[in-house]
């Protein structure tokens, strides 16, 4: 499994870097939207939709939402999504402590949440790519920061993990892995942030933003795990060999990216 994950990552990383750095904004936006719609197809399963026509309708709704979101100030979309991710955090805590999901147990709520966060993920990625004050370098750095939290958490958890972080939601995640992920994420952000030519105060603000981004990336990961737990689904799909479905790759990015872009727009 680990070898498969590594091979898949080695193939994906050059493709992502190439698209981020050199693809035109319009093609980048379209390809990103297609990937988001793959995530929407998988999310429709987490809602409880089983008929293909119902799942296709949900995907079309997300596609239409992405189209209209292009004409709405990005701050509006991202703020709504940020509130939903905070709600998701409380849903995780509620499920862990009381066995309830703070509303996430209802299919209509999961449908609404997916609609918003998938659109917001697309908006946040495209904003980083196209905003004149930010640009591709910022997009690469936030992806590195989020991936570092995931990779650091995985290896720290394997090496030192003993105390479960959220046993009812994701039994394999540990506090030791969580801390390791945060530390590695901040280290990666500290190094990569040197290439952004920030003033010293802005650099430290950037590190704080990177830490919050990493924290929310874990919330995103656990949120999708919560939905899978509620619906009895192990993997959201099989899009990436060794990595599961598109949502299994988008979950941490979806939450972390929204928070990062909100902070970055204020920072610059």
CSV table of N, CA and C in Angstrom, one decimal, residues 137-267:
chain,number,residue,atom,x,y,z
A,137,UNK,N,3.0,30.6,-7.0
A,137,UNK,CA,3.9,30.3,-5.9
A,137,UNK,C,3.2,30.1,-4.6
A,138,UNK,N,2.2,30.9,-4.3
A,138,UNK,CA,1.4,30.8,-3.1
A,138,UNK,C,0.6,29.5,-3.1
A,139,UNK,N,0.1,29.1,-4.3
A,139,UNK,CA,-0.7,27.9,-4.4
A,139,UNK,C,0.2,26.7,-4.1
A,140,UNK,N,1.4,26.7,-4.7
A,140,UNK,CA,2.3,25.6,-4.4
A,140,UNK,C,2.6,25.5,-2.9
A,141,UNK,N,2.9,26.6,-2.3
A,141,UNK,CA,3.3,26.6,-0.9
A,141,UNK,C,2.2,26.1,0.0
A,142,UNK,N,0.9,26.5,-0.3
A,142,UNK,CA,-0.1,26.0,0.6
A,142,UNK,C,-0.4,24.5,0.4
A,143,UNK,N,-0.2,24.1,-0.8
A,143,UNK,CA,-0.4,22.6,-1.0
A,143,UNK,C,0.7,21.8,-0.3
A,144,UNK,N,2.0,22.4,-0.4
A,144,UNK,CA,3.1,21.7,0.3
A,144,UNK,C,2.8,21.7,1.8
A,145,UNK,N,2.3,22.8,2.3
A,145,UNK,CA,2.0,22.9,3.8
A,145,UNK,C,0.9,21.9,4.2
A,146,UNK,N,-0.1,21.8,3.4
A,146,UNK,CA,-1.2,20.8,3.7
A,146,UNK,C,-0.7,19.4,3.5
A,147,UNK,N,0.0,19.1,2.5
A,147,UNK,CA,0.6,17.8,2.3
A,147,UNK,C,1.6,17.4,3.4
A,148,UNK,N,2.3,18.4,3.9
A,148,UNK,CA,3.3,18.1,5.0
A,148,UNK,C,2.5,17.7,6.2
A,149,UNK,N,1.4,18.3,6.5
A,149,UNK,CA,0.6,17.9,7.7
A,149,UNK,C,0.1,16.5,7.5
A,150,UNK,N,-0.2,16.1,6.3
A,150,UNK,CA,-0.7,14.7,6.1
A,150,UNK,C,0.5,13.7,6.2
A,151,UNK,N,1.6,14.0,5.5
A,151,UNK,CA,2.7,13.1,5.5
A,151,UNK,C,3.4,13.1,6.9
A,152,UNK,N,3.6,14.2,7.5
A,152,UNK,CA,4.1,14.2,8.8
A,152,UNK,C,3.3,13.5,9.8
A,153,UNK,N,2.0,13.7,9.7
A,153,UNK,CA,1.1,13.0,10.6
A,153,UNK,C,1.1,11.5,10.4
A,154,UNK,N,1.2,11.1,9.1
A,154,UNK,CA,1.2,9.6,8.8
A,154,UNK,C,2.5,8.9,9.4
A,155,UNK,N,3.6,9.5,9.2
A,155,UNK,CA,4.9,8.9,9.6
A,155,UNK,C,5.1,9.0,11.1
A,156,UNK,N,4.7,10.2,11.7
A,156,UNK,CA,4.8,10.4,13.1
A,156,UNK,C,3.9,9.4,13.9
A,157,UNK,N,2.7,9.2,13.3
A,157,UNK,CA,1.7,8.3,13.9
A,157,UNK,C,2.2,6.9,13.8
A,158,UNK,N,2.8,6.5,12.7
A,158,UNK,CA,3.3,5.1,12.6
A,158,UNK,C,4.5,4.9,13.6
A,159,UNK,N,5.3,5.9,13.8
A,159,UNK,CA,6.5,5.8,14.6
A,159,UNK,C,6.2,5.9,16.1
A,160,UNK,N,5.3,6.8,16.5
A,160,UNK,CA,5.1,7.2,17.9
A,160,UNK,C,3.7,7.0,18.4
A,161,UNK,N,2.7,6.8,17.4
A,161,UNK,CA,1.3,6.9,17.8
A,161,UNK,C,0.9,5.9,18.8
A,162,UNK,N,0.2,6.4,19.9
A,162,UNK,CA,-0.3,5.6,21.0
A,162,UNK,C,-1.7,6.0,21.4
A,163,UNK,N,-1.9,7.3,21.6
A,163,UNK,CA,-3.2,7.8,22.0
A,163,UNK,C,-4.1,8.3,20.9
A,164,UNK,N,-5.2,7.7,20.8
A,164,UNK,CA,-6.1,8.0,19.7
A,164,UNK,C,-6.6,9.4,19.7
A,165,UNK,N,-6.6,10.0,18.5
A,165,UNK,CA,-7.0,11.4,18.4
A,165,UNK,C,-8.6,11.5,18.4
A,166,UNK,N,-9.2,10.7,17.6
A,166,UNK,CA,-10.6,10.8,17.5
A,166,UNK,C,-11.1,9.3,17.1
A,167,UNK,N,-11.1,8.5,18.1
A,167,UNK,CA,-11.3,7.0,17.8
A,167,UNK,C,-12.6,6.6,17.1
A,168,UNK,N,-13.7,7.3,17.4
A,168,UNK,CA,-14.9,7.0,16.8
A,168,UNK,C,-15.0,7.4,15.3
A,169,UNK,N,-14.2,8.4,15.0
A,169,UNK,CA,-14.3,9.0,13.6
A,169,UNK,C,-13.2,8.4,12.7
A,170,UNK,N,-12.0,8.4,13.2
A,170,UNK,CA,-10.8,7.8,12.5
A,170,UNK,C,-9.9,7.1,13.5
A,171,UNK,N,-10.1,5.8,13.7
A,171,UNK,CA,-9.4,5.1,14.7
A,171,UNK,C,-7.9,5.1,14.6
A,172,UNK,N,-7.4,5.2,13.4
A,172,UNK,CA,-5.9,5.1,13.2
A,172,UNK,C,-5.2,6.4,13.5
A,173,UNK,N,-5.9,7.5,13.6
A,173,UNK,CA,-5.3,8.8,13.8
A,173,UNK,C,-4.9,9.0,15.3
A,174,UNK,N,-3.7,9.5,15.6
A,174,UNK,CA,-3.3,9.6,17.0
A,174,UNK,C,-2.9,11.0,17.3
A,175,UNK,N,-2.8,11.4,18.6
A,175,UNK,CA,-2.4,12.7,19.0
A,175,UNK,C,-0.9,12.9,18.6
A,176,UNK,N,-0.1,11.8,18.7
A,176,UNK,CA,1.3,11.9,18.3
A,176,UNK,C,1.4,12.2,16.8
A,177,UNK,N,0.6,11.6,16.0
A,177,UNK,CA,0.6,11.9,14.6
A,177,UNK,C,0.2,13.3,14.3
A,178,UNK,N,-0.8,13.7,15.0
A,178,UNK,CA,-1.4,15.1,14.8
A,178,UNK,C,-0.3,16.1,15.1
A,179,UNK,N,0.4,16.0,16.2
A,179,UNK,CA,1.5,16.9,16.6
A,179,UNK,C,2.6,16.8,15.6
A,180,UNK,N,3.0,15.6,15.2
A,180,UNK,CA,4.0,15.5,14.2
A,180,UNK,C,3.7,16.2,12.9
A,181,UNK,N,2.4,16.0,12.5
A,181,UNK,CA,2.0,16.7,11.2
A,181,UNK,C,2.0,18.2,11.3
A,182,UNK,N,1.6,18.7,12.5
A,182,UNK,CA,1.7,20.2,12.7
A,182,UNK,C,3.1,20.7,12.6
A,183,UNK,N,4.0,20.0,13.3
A,183,UNK,CA,5.4,20.4,13.3
A,183,UNK,C,6.0,20.4,11.9
A,184,UNK,N,5.8,19.3,11.2
A,184,UNK,CA,6.4,19.2,9.9
A,184,UNK,C,5.8,20.2,8.9
A,185,UNK,N,4.5,20.5,9.1
A,185,UNK,CA,3.8,21.5,8.3
A,185,UNK,C,4.4,22.9,8.5
A,186,UNK,N,4.6,23.2,9.7
A,186,UNK,CA,5.2,24.6,10.0
A,186,UNK,C,6.6,24.6,9.5
A,187,UNK,N,7.4,23.6,9.6
A,187,UNK,CA,8.8,23.6,9.1
A,187,UNK,C,8.8,23.8,7.6
A,188,UNK,N,7.9,23.1,6.9
A,188,UNK,CA,7.8,23.2,5.4
A,188,UNK,C,7.4,24.6,5.1
A,189,UNK,N,6.4,25.2,5.8
A,189,UNK,CA,6.0,26.5,5.5
A,189,UNK,C,7.1,27.5,5.8
A,190,UNK,N,7.8,27.3,6.9
A,190,UNK,CA,8.9,28.2,7.3
A,190,UNK,C,10.0,28.3,6.2
A,191,UNK,N,10.3,27.2,5.6
A,191,UNK,CA,11.3,27.1,4.5
A,191,UNK,C,10.8,27.7,3.2
A,192,UNK,N,9.6,27.2,2.8
A,192,UNK,CA,9.0,27.7,1.6
A,192,UNK,C,8.6,29.2,1.6
A,193,UNK,N,8.2,29.6,2.8
A,193,UNK,CA,7.8,31.0,2.9
A,193,UNK,C,8.9,32.0,2.7
A,194,UNK,N,10.2,31.6,2.8
A,194,UNK,CA,11.3,32.4,2.5
A,194,UNK,C,11.3,32.9,1.0
A,195,UNK,N,10.7,32.2,0.2
A,195,UNK,CA,10.7,32.5,-1.3
A,195,UNK,C,9.6,33.5,-1.6
A,196,UNK,N,8.8,33.9,-0.6
A,196,UNK,CA,7.7,34.9,-0.9
A,196,UNK,C,8.1,36.3,-0.7
A,197,UNK,N,9.3,36.6,-0.3
A,197,UNK,CA,9.8,38.0,-0.1
A,197,UNK,C,8.9,38.8,0.8
A,198,UNK,N,8.5,38.2,1.9
A,198,UNK,CA,7.7,38.9,2.9
A,198,UNK,C,8.5,39.7,3.9
A,199,UNK,N,8.0,40.8,4.4
A,199,UNK,CA,8.6,41.5,5.5
A,199,UNK,C,8.6,40.5,6.7
A,200,UNK,N,9.5,40.8,7.7
A,200,UNK,CA,9.6,39.9,8.9
A,200,UNK,C,8.2,39.8,9.6
A,201,UNK,N,7.5,40.9,9.9
A,201,UNK,CA,6.2,40.7,10.5
A,201,UNK,C,5.2,39.9,9.7
A,202,UNK,N,5.2,40.1,8.4
A,202,UNK,CA,4.3,39.4,7.5
A,202,UNK,C,4.8,37.9,7.4
A,203,UNK,N,6.1,37.7,7.5
A,203,UNK,CA,6.6,36.3,7.5
A,203,UNK,C,6.1,35.5,8.7
A,204,UNK,N,6.1,36.1,9.9
A,204,UNK,CA,5.6,35.4,11.1
A,204,UNK,C,4.1,35.3,11.0
A,205,UNK,N,3.4,36.3,10.5
A,205,UNK,CA,2.0,36.1,10.3
A,205,UNK,C,1.7,35.0,9.3
A,206,UNK,N,2.5,34.9,8.3
A,206,UNK,CA,2.3,33.8,7.3
A,206,UNK,C,2.5,32.4,8.0
A,207,UNK,N,3.5,32.3,8.9
A,207,UNK,CA,3.7,31.0,9.7
A,207,UNK,C,2.5,30.7,10.6
A,208,UNK,N,1.9,31.8,11.2
A,208,UNK,CA,0.7,31.5,12.0
A,208,UNK,C,-0.4,31.1,11.1
A,209,UNK,N,-0.6,31.7,9.9
A,209,UNK,CA,-1.6,31.3,9.0
A,209,UNK,C,-1.4,29.8,8.5
A,210,UNK,N,-0.1,29.5,8.3
A,210,UNK,CA,0.2,28.1,7.9
A,210,UNK,C,-0.2,27.1,8.9
A,211,UNK,N,0.0,27.4,10.2
A,211,UNK,CA,-0.4,26.5,11.3
A,211,UNK,C,-1.9,26.4,11.3
A,212,UNK,N,-2.6,27.5,11.2
A,212,UNK,CA,-4.1,27.4,11.2
A,212,UNK,C,-4.6,26.6,10.0
A,213,UNK,N,-3.9,26.8,8.9
A,213,UNK,CA,-4.3,26.0,7.7
A,213,UNK,C,-4.1,24.5,7.9
A,214,UNK,N,-3.0,24.2,8.5
A,214,UNK,CA,-2.7,22.8,8.8
A,214,UNK,C,-3.7,22.2,9.8
A,215,UNK,N,-4.1,23.0,10.8
A,215,UNK,CA,-5.1,22.5,11.7
A,215,UNK,C,-6.4,22.2,11.0
A,216,UNK,N,-6.8,23.2,10.1
A,216,UNK,CA,-8.1,23.0,9.4
A,216,UNK,C,-8.0,21.9,8.4
A,217,UNK,N,-6.8,21.6,7.9
A,217,UNK,CA,-6.7,20.5,7.0
A,217,UNK,C,-7.0,19.2,7.7
A,218,UNK,N,-6.7,19.1,9.0
A,218,UNK,CA,-7.1,17.9,9.7
A,218,UNK,C,-8.6,17.8,9.9
A,219,UNK,N,-9.2,19.0,10.2
A,219,UNK,CA,-10.6,19.1,10.3
A,219,UNK,C,-11.3,18.5,9.0
A,220,UNK,N,-10.8,19.0,7.9
A,220,UNK,CA,-11.3,18.5,6.6
A,220,UNK,C,-11.2,17.0,6.4
A,221,UNK,N,-10.0,16.5,6.8
A,221,UNK,CA,-9.8,15.0,6.7
A,221,UNK,C,-10.8,14.3,7.6
A,222,UNK,N,-10.9,14.7,8.9
A,222,UNK,CA,-11.8,14.1,9.8
A,222,UNK,C,-13.3,14.2,9.4
A,223,UNK,N,-13.6,15.3,8.8
A,223,UNK,CA,-15.0,15.6,8.4
A,223,UNK,C,-15.4,14.5,7.4
A,224,UNK,N,-14.6,14.3,6.4
A,224,UNK,CA,-15.0,13.3,5.4
A,224,UNK,C,-15.0,11.9,6.0
A,225,UNK,N,-14.0,11.7,6.9
A,225,UNK,CA,-14.0,10.4,7.7
A,225,UNK,C,-15.3,10.2,8.4
A,226,UNK,N,-15.8,11.3,9.0
A,226,UNK,CA,-17.1,11.3,9.8
A,226,UNK,C,-18.2,10.9,8.8
A,227,UNK,N,-18.3,11.5,7.7
A,227,UNK,CA,-19.3,11.2,6.7
A,227,UNK,C,-19.3,9.7,6.3
A,228,UNK,N,-18.1,9.3,6.0
A,228,UNK,CA,-17.9,7.8,5.6
A,228,UNK,C,-18.3,6.9,6.8
A,229,UNK,N,-18.0,7.3,8.0
A,229,UNK,CA,-18.4,6.5,9.2
A,229,UNK,C,-19.9,6.5,9.3
A,230,UNK,N,-20.6,7.6,9.0
A,230,UNK,CA,-22.0,7.7,9.1
A,230,UNK,C,-22.7,6.8,8.0
A,231,UNK,N,-22.1,6.7,6.9
A,231,UNK,CA,-22.7,6.0,5.8
A,231,UNK,C,-22.2,4.6,5.6
A,232,UNK,N,-21.2,4.2,6.4
A,232,UNK,CA,-20.6,2.9,6.3
A,232,UNK,C,-19.7,2.7,5.0
A,233,UNK,N,-19.1,3.8,4.5
A,233,UNK,CA,-18.3,3.7,3.4
A,233,UNK,C,-16.8,3.8,3.8
A,234,UNK,N,-16.0,2.9,3.2
A,234,UNK,CA,-14.6,2.9,3.6
A,234,UNK,C,-13.8,3.9,2.9
A,235,UNK,N,-13.8,3.9,1.5
A,235,UNK,CA,-13.2,4.9,0.7
A,235,UNK,C,-14.2,5.6,-0.1
A,236,UNK,N,-14.0,6.9,-0.4
A,236,UNK,CA,-14.9,7.6,-1.2
A,236,UNK,C,-14.9,7.2,-2.6
A,237,UNK,N,-13.8,6.6,-3.1
A,237,UNK,CA,-13.7,6.1,-4.5
A,237,UNK,C,-12.4,5.4,-4.7
A,238,UNK,N,-12.1,5.2,-5.9
A,238,UNK,CA,-10.8,4.5,-6.3
A,238,UNK,C,-10.1,5.3,-7.4
A,239,UNK,N,-10.2,6.6,-7.3
A,239,UNK,CA,-9.6,7.5,-8.4
A,239,UNK,C,-8.1,7.4,-8.4
A,240,UNK,N,-7.5,7.4,-7.2
A,240,UNK,CA,-6.0,7.4,-7.1
A,240,UNK,C,-5.6,6.1,-6.5
A,241,UNK,N,-4.8,5.3,-7.2
A,241,UNK,CA,-4.3,4.0,-6.6
A,241,UNK,C,-3.6,4.2,-5.3
A,242,UNK,N,-4.0,3.6,-4.3
A,242,UNK,CA,-3.3,3.7,-3.0
A,242,UNK,C,-3.7,4.9,-2.2
A,243,UNK,N,-4.5,5.8,-2.8
A,243,UNK,CA,-4.9,7.0,-2.1
A,243,UNK,C,-6.5,7.1,-1.9
A,244,UNK,N,-7.2,6.1,-2.5
A,244,UNK,CA,-8.6,6.2,-2.4
A,244,UNK,C,-9.2,7.1,-3.5
A,245,UNK,N,-10.3,7.7,-3.2
A,245,UNK,CA,-11.0,8.5,-4.2
A,245,UNK,C,-10.5,10.0,-4.2
A,246,UNK,N,-11.2,10.8,-5.1
A,246,UNK,CA,-10.8,12.2,-5.2
A,246,UNK,C,-11.0,12.9,-3.8
A,247,UNK,N,-12.1,12.6,-3.1
A,247,UNK,CA,-12.4,13.2,-1.9
A,247,UNK,C,-11.3,12.9,-0.8
A,248,UNK,N,-10.7,11.7,-0.9
A,248,UNK,CA,-9.7,11.3,0.0
A,248,UNK,C,-8.4,12.2,-0.2
A,249,UNK,N,-8.3,12.8,-1.3
A,249,UNK,CA,-7.2,13.8,-1.6
A,249,UNK,C,-7.7,15.2,-1.4
A,250,UNK,N,-9.0,15.5,-1.6
A,250,UNK,CA,-9.5,16.8,-1.5
A,250,UNK,C,-9.9,17.2,-0.1
A,251,UNK,N,-10.1,16.3,0.8
A,251,UNK,CA,-10.7,16.6,2.1
A,251,UNK,C,-9.9,17.6,2.8
A,252,UNK,N,-8.6,17.4,3.0
A,252,UNK,CA,-7.7,18.3,3.8
A,252,UNK,C,-7.5,19.6,3.0
A,253,UNK,N,-7.4,19.5,1.7
A,253,UNK,CA,-7.2,20.7,0.8
A,253,UNK,C,-8.4,21.6,0.9
A,254,UNK,N,-9.6,21.0,0.9
A,254,UNK,CA,-10.8,21.7,0.9
A,254,UNK,C,-11.0,22.6,2.1
A,255,UNK,N,-10.6,22.1,3.2
A,255,UNK,CA,-10.7,23.0,4.4
A,255,UNK,C,-9.5,23.9,4.6
A,256,UNK,N,-8.3,23.4,4.4
A,256,UNK,CA,-7.1,24.2,4.6
A,256,UNK,C,-7.0,25.3,3.6
A,257,UNK,N,-7.3,25.0,2.3
A,257,UNK,CA,-7.2,26.0,1.3
A,257,UNK,C,-8.1,27.2,1.5
A,258,UNK,N,-9.3,27.0,2.0
A,258,UNK,CA,-10.3,28.1,2.2
A,258,UNK,C,-9.7,29.0,3.3
A,259,UNK,N,-9.2,28.4,4.4
A,259,UNK,CA,-8.7,29.3,5.5
A,259,UNK,C,-7.5,30.0,5.0
A,260,UNK,N,-6.6,29.3,4.3
A,260,UNK,CA,-5.4,30.0,3.8
A,260,UNK,C,-5.6,31.1,2.9
A,261,UNK,N,-6.5,31.0,2.0
A,261,UNK,CA,-6.8,32.1,1.0
A,261,UNK,C,-7.4,33.3,1.7
A,262,UNK,N,-8.3,33.0,2.7
A,262,UNK,CA,-8.9,34.1,3.4
A,262,UNK,C,-7.8,34.9,4.1
A,263,UNK,N,-6.9,34.2,4.8
A,263,UNK,CA,-5.8,34.8,5.5
A,263,UNK,C,-4.8,35.5,4.5
A,264,UNK,N,-4.5,34.8,3.4
A,264,UNK,CA,-3.5,35.4,2.5
A,264,UNK,C,-4.0,36.7,1.8
A,265,UNK,N,-5.3,36.7,1.5
A,265,UNK,CA,-5.9,37.9,0.9
A,265,UNK,C,-5.7,39.1,1.9
A,266,UNK,N,-5.9,38.8,3.2
A,266,UNK,CA,-5.7,39.9,4.2
A,266,UNK,C,-4.2,40.2,4.3
A,267,UNK,N,-3.3,39.2,4.2
A,267,UNK,CA,-1.9,39.4,4.5
A,267,UNK,C,-1.2,40.2,3.4
